[in-house]
XYZ file of N, CA and C in Angstrom:
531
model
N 137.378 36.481 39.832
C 136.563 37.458 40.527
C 137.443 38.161 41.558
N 137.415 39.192 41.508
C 137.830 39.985 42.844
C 137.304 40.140 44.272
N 138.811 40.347 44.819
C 138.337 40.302 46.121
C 137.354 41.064 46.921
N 137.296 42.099 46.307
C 136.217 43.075 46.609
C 134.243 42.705 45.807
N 134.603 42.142 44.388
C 133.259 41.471 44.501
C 132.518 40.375 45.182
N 133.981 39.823 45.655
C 133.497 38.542 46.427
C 132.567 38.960 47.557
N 133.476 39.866 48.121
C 132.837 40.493 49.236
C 131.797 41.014 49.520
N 131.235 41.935 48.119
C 129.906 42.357 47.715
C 129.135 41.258 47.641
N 129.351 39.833 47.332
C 128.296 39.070 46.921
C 128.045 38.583 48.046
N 128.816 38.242 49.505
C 128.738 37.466 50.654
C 128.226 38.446 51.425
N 127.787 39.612 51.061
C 127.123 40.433 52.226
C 125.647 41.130 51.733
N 125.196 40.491 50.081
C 124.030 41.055 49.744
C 123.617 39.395 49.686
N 124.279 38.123 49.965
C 123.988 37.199 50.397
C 123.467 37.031 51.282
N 123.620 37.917 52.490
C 123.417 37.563 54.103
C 122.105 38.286 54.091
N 122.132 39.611 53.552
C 121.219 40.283 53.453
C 119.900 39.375 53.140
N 119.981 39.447 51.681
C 119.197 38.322 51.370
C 118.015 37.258 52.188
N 119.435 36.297 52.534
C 118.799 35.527 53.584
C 118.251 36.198 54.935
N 118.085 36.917 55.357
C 117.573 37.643 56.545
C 116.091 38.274 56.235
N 116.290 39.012 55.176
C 115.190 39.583 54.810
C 113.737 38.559 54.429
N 114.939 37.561 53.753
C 113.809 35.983 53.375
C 113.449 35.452 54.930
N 114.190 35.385 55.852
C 113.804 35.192 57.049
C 112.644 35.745 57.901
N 112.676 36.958 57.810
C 112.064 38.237 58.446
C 110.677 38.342 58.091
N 110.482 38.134 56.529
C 109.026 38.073 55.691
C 108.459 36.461 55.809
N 109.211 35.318 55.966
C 108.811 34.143 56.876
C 108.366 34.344 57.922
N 108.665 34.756 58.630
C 108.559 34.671 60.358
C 107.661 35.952 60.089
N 107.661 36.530 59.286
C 105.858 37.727 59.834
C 104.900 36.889 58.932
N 104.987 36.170 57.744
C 103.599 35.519 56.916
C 103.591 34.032 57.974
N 104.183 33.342 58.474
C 103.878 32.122 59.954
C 103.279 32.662 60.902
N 103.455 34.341 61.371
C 103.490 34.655 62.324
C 101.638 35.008 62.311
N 101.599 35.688 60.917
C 100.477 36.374 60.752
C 99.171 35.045 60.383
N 100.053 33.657 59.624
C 99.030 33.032 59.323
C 98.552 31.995 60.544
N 99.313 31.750 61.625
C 98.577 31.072 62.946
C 98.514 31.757 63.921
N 98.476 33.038 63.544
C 97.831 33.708 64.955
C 96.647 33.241 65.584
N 95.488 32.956 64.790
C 94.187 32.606 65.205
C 94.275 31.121 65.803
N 95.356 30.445 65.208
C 94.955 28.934 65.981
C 95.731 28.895 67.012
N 96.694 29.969 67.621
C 97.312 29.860 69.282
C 96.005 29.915 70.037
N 96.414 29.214 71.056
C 95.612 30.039 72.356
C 95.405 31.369 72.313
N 93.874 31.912 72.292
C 93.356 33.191 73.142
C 92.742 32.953 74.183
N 93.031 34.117 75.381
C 92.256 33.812 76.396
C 90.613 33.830 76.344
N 89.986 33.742 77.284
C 88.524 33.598 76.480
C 87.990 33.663 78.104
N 86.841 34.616 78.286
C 86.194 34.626 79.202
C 85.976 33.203 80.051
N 85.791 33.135 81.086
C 85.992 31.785 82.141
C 86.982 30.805 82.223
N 88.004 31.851 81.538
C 89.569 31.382 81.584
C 90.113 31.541 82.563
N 90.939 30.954 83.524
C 92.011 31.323 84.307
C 92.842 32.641 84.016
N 93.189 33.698 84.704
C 94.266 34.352 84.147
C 95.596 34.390 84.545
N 96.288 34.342 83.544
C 97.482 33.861 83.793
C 98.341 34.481 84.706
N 99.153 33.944 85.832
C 99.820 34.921 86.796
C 101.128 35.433 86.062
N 101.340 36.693 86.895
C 102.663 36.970 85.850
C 103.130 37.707 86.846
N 104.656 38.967 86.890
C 105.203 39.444 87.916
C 105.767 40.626 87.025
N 104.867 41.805 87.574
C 105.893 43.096 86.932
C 105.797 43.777 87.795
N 106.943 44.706 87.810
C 107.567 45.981 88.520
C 106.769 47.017 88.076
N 106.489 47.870 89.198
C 106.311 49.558 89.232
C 107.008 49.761 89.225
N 106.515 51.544 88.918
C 107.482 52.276 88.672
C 107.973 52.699 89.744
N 107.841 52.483 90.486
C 108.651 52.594 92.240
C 109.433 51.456 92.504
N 109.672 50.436 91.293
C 110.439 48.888 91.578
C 109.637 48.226 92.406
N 108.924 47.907 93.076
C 107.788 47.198 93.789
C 106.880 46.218 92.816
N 107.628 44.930 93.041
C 106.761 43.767 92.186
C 105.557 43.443 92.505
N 104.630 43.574 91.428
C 103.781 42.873 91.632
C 103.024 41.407 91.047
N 102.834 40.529 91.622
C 102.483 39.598 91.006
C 100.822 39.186 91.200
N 99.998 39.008 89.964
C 99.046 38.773 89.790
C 97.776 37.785 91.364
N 98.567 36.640 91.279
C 97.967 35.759 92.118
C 98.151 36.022 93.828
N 98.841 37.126 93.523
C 99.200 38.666 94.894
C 97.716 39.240 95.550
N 96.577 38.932 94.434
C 95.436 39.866 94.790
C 94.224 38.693 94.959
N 94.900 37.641 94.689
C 93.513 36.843 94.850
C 92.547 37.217 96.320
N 91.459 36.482 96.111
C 90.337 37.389 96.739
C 90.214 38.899 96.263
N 90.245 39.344 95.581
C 89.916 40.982 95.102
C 89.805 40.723 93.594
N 88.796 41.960 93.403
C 88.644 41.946 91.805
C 90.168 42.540 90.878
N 89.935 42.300 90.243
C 91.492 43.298 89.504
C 91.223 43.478 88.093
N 91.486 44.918 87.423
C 90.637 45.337 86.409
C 92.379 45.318 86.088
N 92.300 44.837 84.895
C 94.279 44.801 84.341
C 94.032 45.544 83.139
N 94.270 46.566 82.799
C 94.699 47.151 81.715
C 95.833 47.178 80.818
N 95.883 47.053 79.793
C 96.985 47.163 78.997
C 97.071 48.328 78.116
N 97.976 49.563 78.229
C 97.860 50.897 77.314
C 99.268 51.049 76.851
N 99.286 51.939 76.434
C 100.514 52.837 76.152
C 100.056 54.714 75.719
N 101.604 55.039 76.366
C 101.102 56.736 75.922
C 100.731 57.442 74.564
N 100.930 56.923 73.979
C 100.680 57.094 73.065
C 99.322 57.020 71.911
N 98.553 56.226 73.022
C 96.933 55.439 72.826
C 96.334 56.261 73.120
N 95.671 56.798 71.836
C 94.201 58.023 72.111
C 93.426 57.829 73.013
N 92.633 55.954 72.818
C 91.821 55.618 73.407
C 92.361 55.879 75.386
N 93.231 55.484 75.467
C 94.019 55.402 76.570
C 94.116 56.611 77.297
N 94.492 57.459 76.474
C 94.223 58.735 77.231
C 92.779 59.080 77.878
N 91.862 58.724 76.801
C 90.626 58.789 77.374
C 89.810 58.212 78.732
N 90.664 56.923 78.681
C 90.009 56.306 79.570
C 90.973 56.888 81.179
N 91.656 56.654 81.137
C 92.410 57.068 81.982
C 91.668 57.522 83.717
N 91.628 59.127 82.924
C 90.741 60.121 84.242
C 89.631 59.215 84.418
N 88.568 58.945 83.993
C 87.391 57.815 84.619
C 88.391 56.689 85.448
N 89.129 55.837 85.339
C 89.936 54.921 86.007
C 91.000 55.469 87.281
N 91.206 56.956 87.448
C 91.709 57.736 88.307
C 90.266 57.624 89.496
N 89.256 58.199 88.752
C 88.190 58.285 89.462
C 87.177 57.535 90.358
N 87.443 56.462 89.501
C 86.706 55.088 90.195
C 87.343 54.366 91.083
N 88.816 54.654 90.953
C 90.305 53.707 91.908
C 89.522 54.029 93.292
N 89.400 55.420 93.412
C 89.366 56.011 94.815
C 88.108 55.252 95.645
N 87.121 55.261 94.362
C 85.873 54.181 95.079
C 85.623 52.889 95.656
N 86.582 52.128 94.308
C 86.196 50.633 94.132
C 87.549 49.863 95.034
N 88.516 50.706 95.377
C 89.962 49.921 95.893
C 89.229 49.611 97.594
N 88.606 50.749 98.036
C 88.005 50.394 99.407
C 86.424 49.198 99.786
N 87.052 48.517 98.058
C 85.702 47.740 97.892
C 86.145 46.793 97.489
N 87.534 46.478 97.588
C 88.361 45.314 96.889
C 88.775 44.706 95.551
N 88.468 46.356 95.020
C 88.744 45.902 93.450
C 90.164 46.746 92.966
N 91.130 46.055 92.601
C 92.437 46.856 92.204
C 92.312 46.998 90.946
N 92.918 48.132 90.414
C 93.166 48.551 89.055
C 94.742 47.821 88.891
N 95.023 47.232 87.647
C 96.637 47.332 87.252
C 96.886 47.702 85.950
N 97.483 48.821 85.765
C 97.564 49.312 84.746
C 99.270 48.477 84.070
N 99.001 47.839 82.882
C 99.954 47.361 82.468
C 100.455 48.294 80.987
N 101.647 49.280 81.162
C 102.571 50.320 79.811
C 102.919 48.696 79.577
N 103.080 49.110 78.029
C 103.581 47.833 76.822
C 104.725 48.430 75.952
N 105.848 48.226 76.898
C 107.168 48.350 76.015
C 108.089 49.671 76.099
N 107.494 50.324 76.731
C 107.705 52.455 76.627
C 108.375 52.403 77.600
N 109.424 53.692 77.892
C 110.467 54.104 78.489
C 109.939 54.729 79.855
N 111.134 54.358 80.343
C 110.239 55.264 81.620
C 110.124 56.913 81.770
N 110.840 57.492 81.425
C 110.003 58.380 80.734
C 108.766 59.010 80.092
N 108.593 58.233 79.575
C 107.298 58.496 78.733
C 106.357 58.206 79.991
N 106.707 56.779 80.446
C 105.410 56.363 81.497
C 105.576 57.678 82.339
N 106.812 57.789 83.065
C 106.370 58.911 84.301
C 105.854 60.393 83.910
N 105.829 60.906 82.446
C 105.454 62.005 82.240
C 103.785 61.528 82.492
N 103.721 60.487 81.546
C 102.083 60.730 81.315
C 101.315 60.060 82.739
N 102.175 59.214 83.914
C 101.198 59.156 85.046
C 101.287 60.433 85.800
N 101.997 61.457 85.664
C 102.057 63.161 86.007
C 101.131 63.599 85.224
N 100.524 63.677 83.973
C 99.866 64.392 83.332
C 98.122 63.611 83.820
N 98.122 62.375 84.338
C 96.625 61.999 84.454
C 96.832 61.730 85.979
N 98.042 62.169 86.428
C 97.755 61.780 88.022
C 97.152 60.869 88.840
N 97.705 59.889 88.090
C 97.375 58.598 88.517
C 97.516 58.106 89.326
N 96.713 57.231 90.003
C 96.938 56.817 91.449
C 96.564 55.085 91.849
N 96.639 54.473 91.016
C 96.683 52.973 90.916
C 97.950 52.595 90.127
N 98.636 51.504 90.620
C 99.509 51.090 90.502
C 99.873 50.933 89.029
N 101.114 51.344 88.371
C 101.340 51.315 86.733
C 102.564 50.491 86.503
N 102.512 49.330 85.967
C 103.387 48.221 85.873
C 103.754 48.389 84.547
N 105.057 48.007 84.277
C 106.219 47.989 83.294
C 106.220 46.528 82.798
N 105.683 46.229 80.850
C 105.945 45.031 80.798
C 106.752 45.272 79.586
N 108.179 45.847 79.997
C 108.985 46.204 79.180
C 109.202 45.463 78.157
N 109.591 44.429 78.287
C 109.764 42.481 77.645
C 108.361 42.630 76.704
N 107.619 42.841 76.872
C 106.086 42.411 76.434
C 105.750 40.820 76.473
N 106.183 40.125 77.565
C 106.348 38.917 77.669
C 104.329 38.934 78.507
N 104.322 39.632 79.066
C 102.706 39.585 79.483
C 101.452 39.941 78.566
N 102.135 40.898 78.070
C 100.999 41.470 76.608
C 100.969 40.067 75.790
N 102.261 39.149 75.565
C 102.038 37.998 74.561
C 101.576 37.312 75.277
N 101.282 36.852 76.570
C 100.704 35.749 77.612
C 98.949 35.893 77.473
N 98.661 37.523 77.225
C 97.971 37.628 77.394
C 96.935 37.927 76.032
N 97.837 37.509 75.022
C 96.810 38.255 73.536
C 97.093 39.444 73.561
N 97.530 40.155 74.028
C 96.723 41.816 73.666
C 97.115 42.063 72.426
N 96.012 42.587 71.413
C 96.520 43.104 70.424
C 94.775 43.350 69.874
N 94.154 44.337 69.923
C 95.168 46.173 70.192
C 95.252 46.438 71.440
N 95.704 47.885 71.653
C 95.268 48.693 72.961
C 94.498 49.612 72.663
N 93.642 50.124 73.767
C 93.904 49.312 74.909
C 92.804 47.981 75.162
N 93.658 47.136 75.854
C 92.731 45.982 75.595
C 92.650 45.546 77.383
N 90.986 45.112 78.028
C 91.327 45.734 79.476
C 90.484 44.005 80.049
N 91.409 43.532 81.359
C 90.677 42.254 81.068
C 90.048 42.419 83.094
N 89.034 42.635 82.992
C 88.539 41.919 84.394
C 87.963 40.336 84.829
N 88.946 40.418 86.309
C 89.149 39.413 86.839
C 88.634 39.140 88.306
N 87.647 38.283 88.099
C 86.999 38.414 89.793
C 87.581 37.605 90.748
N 87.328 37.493 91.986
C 88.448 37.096 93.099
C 89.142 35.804 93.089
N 88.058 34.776 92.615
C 89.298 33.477 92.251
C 89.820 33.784 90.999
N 90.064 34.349 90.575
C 91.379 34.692 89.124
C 90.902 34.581 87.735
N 89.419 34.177 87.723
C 88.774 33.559 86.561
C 88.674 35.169 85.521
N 89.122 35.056 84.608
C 88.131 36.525 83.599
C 87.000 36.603 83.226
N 86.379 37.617 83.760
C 84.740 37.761 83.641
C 84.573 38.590 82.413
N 85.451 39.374 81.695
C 85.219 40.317 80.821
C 86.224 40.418 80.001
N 86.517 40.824 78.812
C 87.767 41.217 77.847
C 87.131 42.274 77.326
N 87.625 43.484 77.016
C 87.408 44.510 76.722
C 88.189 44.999 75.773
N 88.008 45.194 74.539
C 89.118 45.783 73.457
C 89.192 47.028 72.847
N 88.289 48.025 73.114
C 87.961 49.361 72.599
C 87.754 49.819 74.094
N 88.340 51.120 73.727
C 87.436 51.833 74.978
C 86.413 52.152 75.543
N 86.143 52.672 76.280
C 85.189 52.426 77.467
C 84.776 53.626 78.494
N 83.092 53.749 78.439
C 83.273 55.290 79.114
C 82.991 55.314 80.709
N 82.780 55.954 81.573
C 83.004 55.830 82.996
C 81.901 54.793 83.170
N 81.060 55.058 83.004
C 79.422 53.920 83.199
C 80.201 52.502 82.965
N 80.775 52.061 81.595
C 81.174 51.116 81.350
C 82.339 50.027 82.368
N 82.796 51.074 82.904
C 84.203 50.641 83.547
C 83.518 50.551 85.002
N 82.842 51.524 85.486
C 82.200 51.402 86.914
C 81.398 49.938 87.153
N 80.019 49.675 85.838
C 79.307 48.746 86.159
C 80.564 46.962 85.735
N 82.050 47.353 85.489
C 82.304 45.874 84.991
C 83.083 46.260 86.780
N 83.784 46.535 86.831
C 84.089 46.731 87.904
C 82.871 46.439 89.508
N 81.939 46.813 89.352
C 80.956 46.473 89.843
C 80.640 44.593 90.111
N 80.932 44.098 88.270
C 80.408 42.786 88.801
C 81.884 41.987 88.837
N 83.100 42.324 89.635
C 84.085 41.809 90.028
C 84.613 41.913 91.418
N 83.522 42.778 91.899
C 84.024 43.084 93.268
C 83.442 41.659 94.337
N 84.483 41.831 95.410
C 84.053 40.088 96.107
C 83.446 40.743 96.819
């Protein structure tokens, strides 16, 4: 055999094995999803620590005593866009009532984030979980998926579709301390 087929065979070899790897690890991945842990209403929520986009960490167990409505979006999320302006709108109400918004982007550049908190003029804090190490802590899957949390840290609500101002005002409502 030649040296050059050898070579062909040790690199559609590797191939091979990777690809056999890759379609493992998504049919494991896909067939125990349901038996991990999901969070589940009167769950603890889990503390975690992400940066704004101003570099200013924030960490979850930061707000105890206050409600905290945690969102998870990306720009790219129809639904997300939608909800947005209602969650601009209500910040201004419910923050002087002890309820924080945290808007958690899943994975997107900063770029993208700073165009689109310019385009909805946002004014509650928008955290970077670049890693997606919080989106997996937390289940999310889809977006936007929005979890309220009343003042001892417990989740009162999981929310997986969007949501129109009424909706977001009255959950927000029963998280405030």
């Amino acid at each position: 055999m030649s040296q050059k087929k050898k070579q062909r065979l040790v690199i559609r070899t590797i191939i091979l094995v990777v690809l056999i790897a890759a379609v493992s690890y998504a049919l494991y991945n896909n067939l125990t999803k349901d038996s991990r842990k999901a969070l589940k209403v009167g769950d603890k929520a889990p503390d975690f620590v992400l940066q704004d986009m101003n570099g200013q960490k924030h960490r979850l167990s930061d707000y105890k005593g206050k409600g905290v409505f945690l969102n998870f979006w990306g720009t790219w999320c129809g639904p997300c866009k939608e909800e947005m302006p209602y969650m601009v709108d209500l910040y201004k109400e419910y923050k002087q009532q002890g309820v924080e918004i945290l808007a958690a982007n899943v994975g997107e550049s900063n770029f993208l984030i700073n165009k689109f908190i310019k385009s909805y003029d946002l004014n509650f804090p928008v955290l970077v979980d670049k890693s997606k190490d919080v989106q997996n802590a937390y289940g999310i899957d889809p977006i936007p998926t929005s979890f309220f949390i009343d003042s001892s840290g417990t989740i009162k609500k999981i929310v997986e579709t969007t949501m129109s101002k009424e909706d977001i005002q009255n959950l927000m409502e029963s998280i405030k301390p």
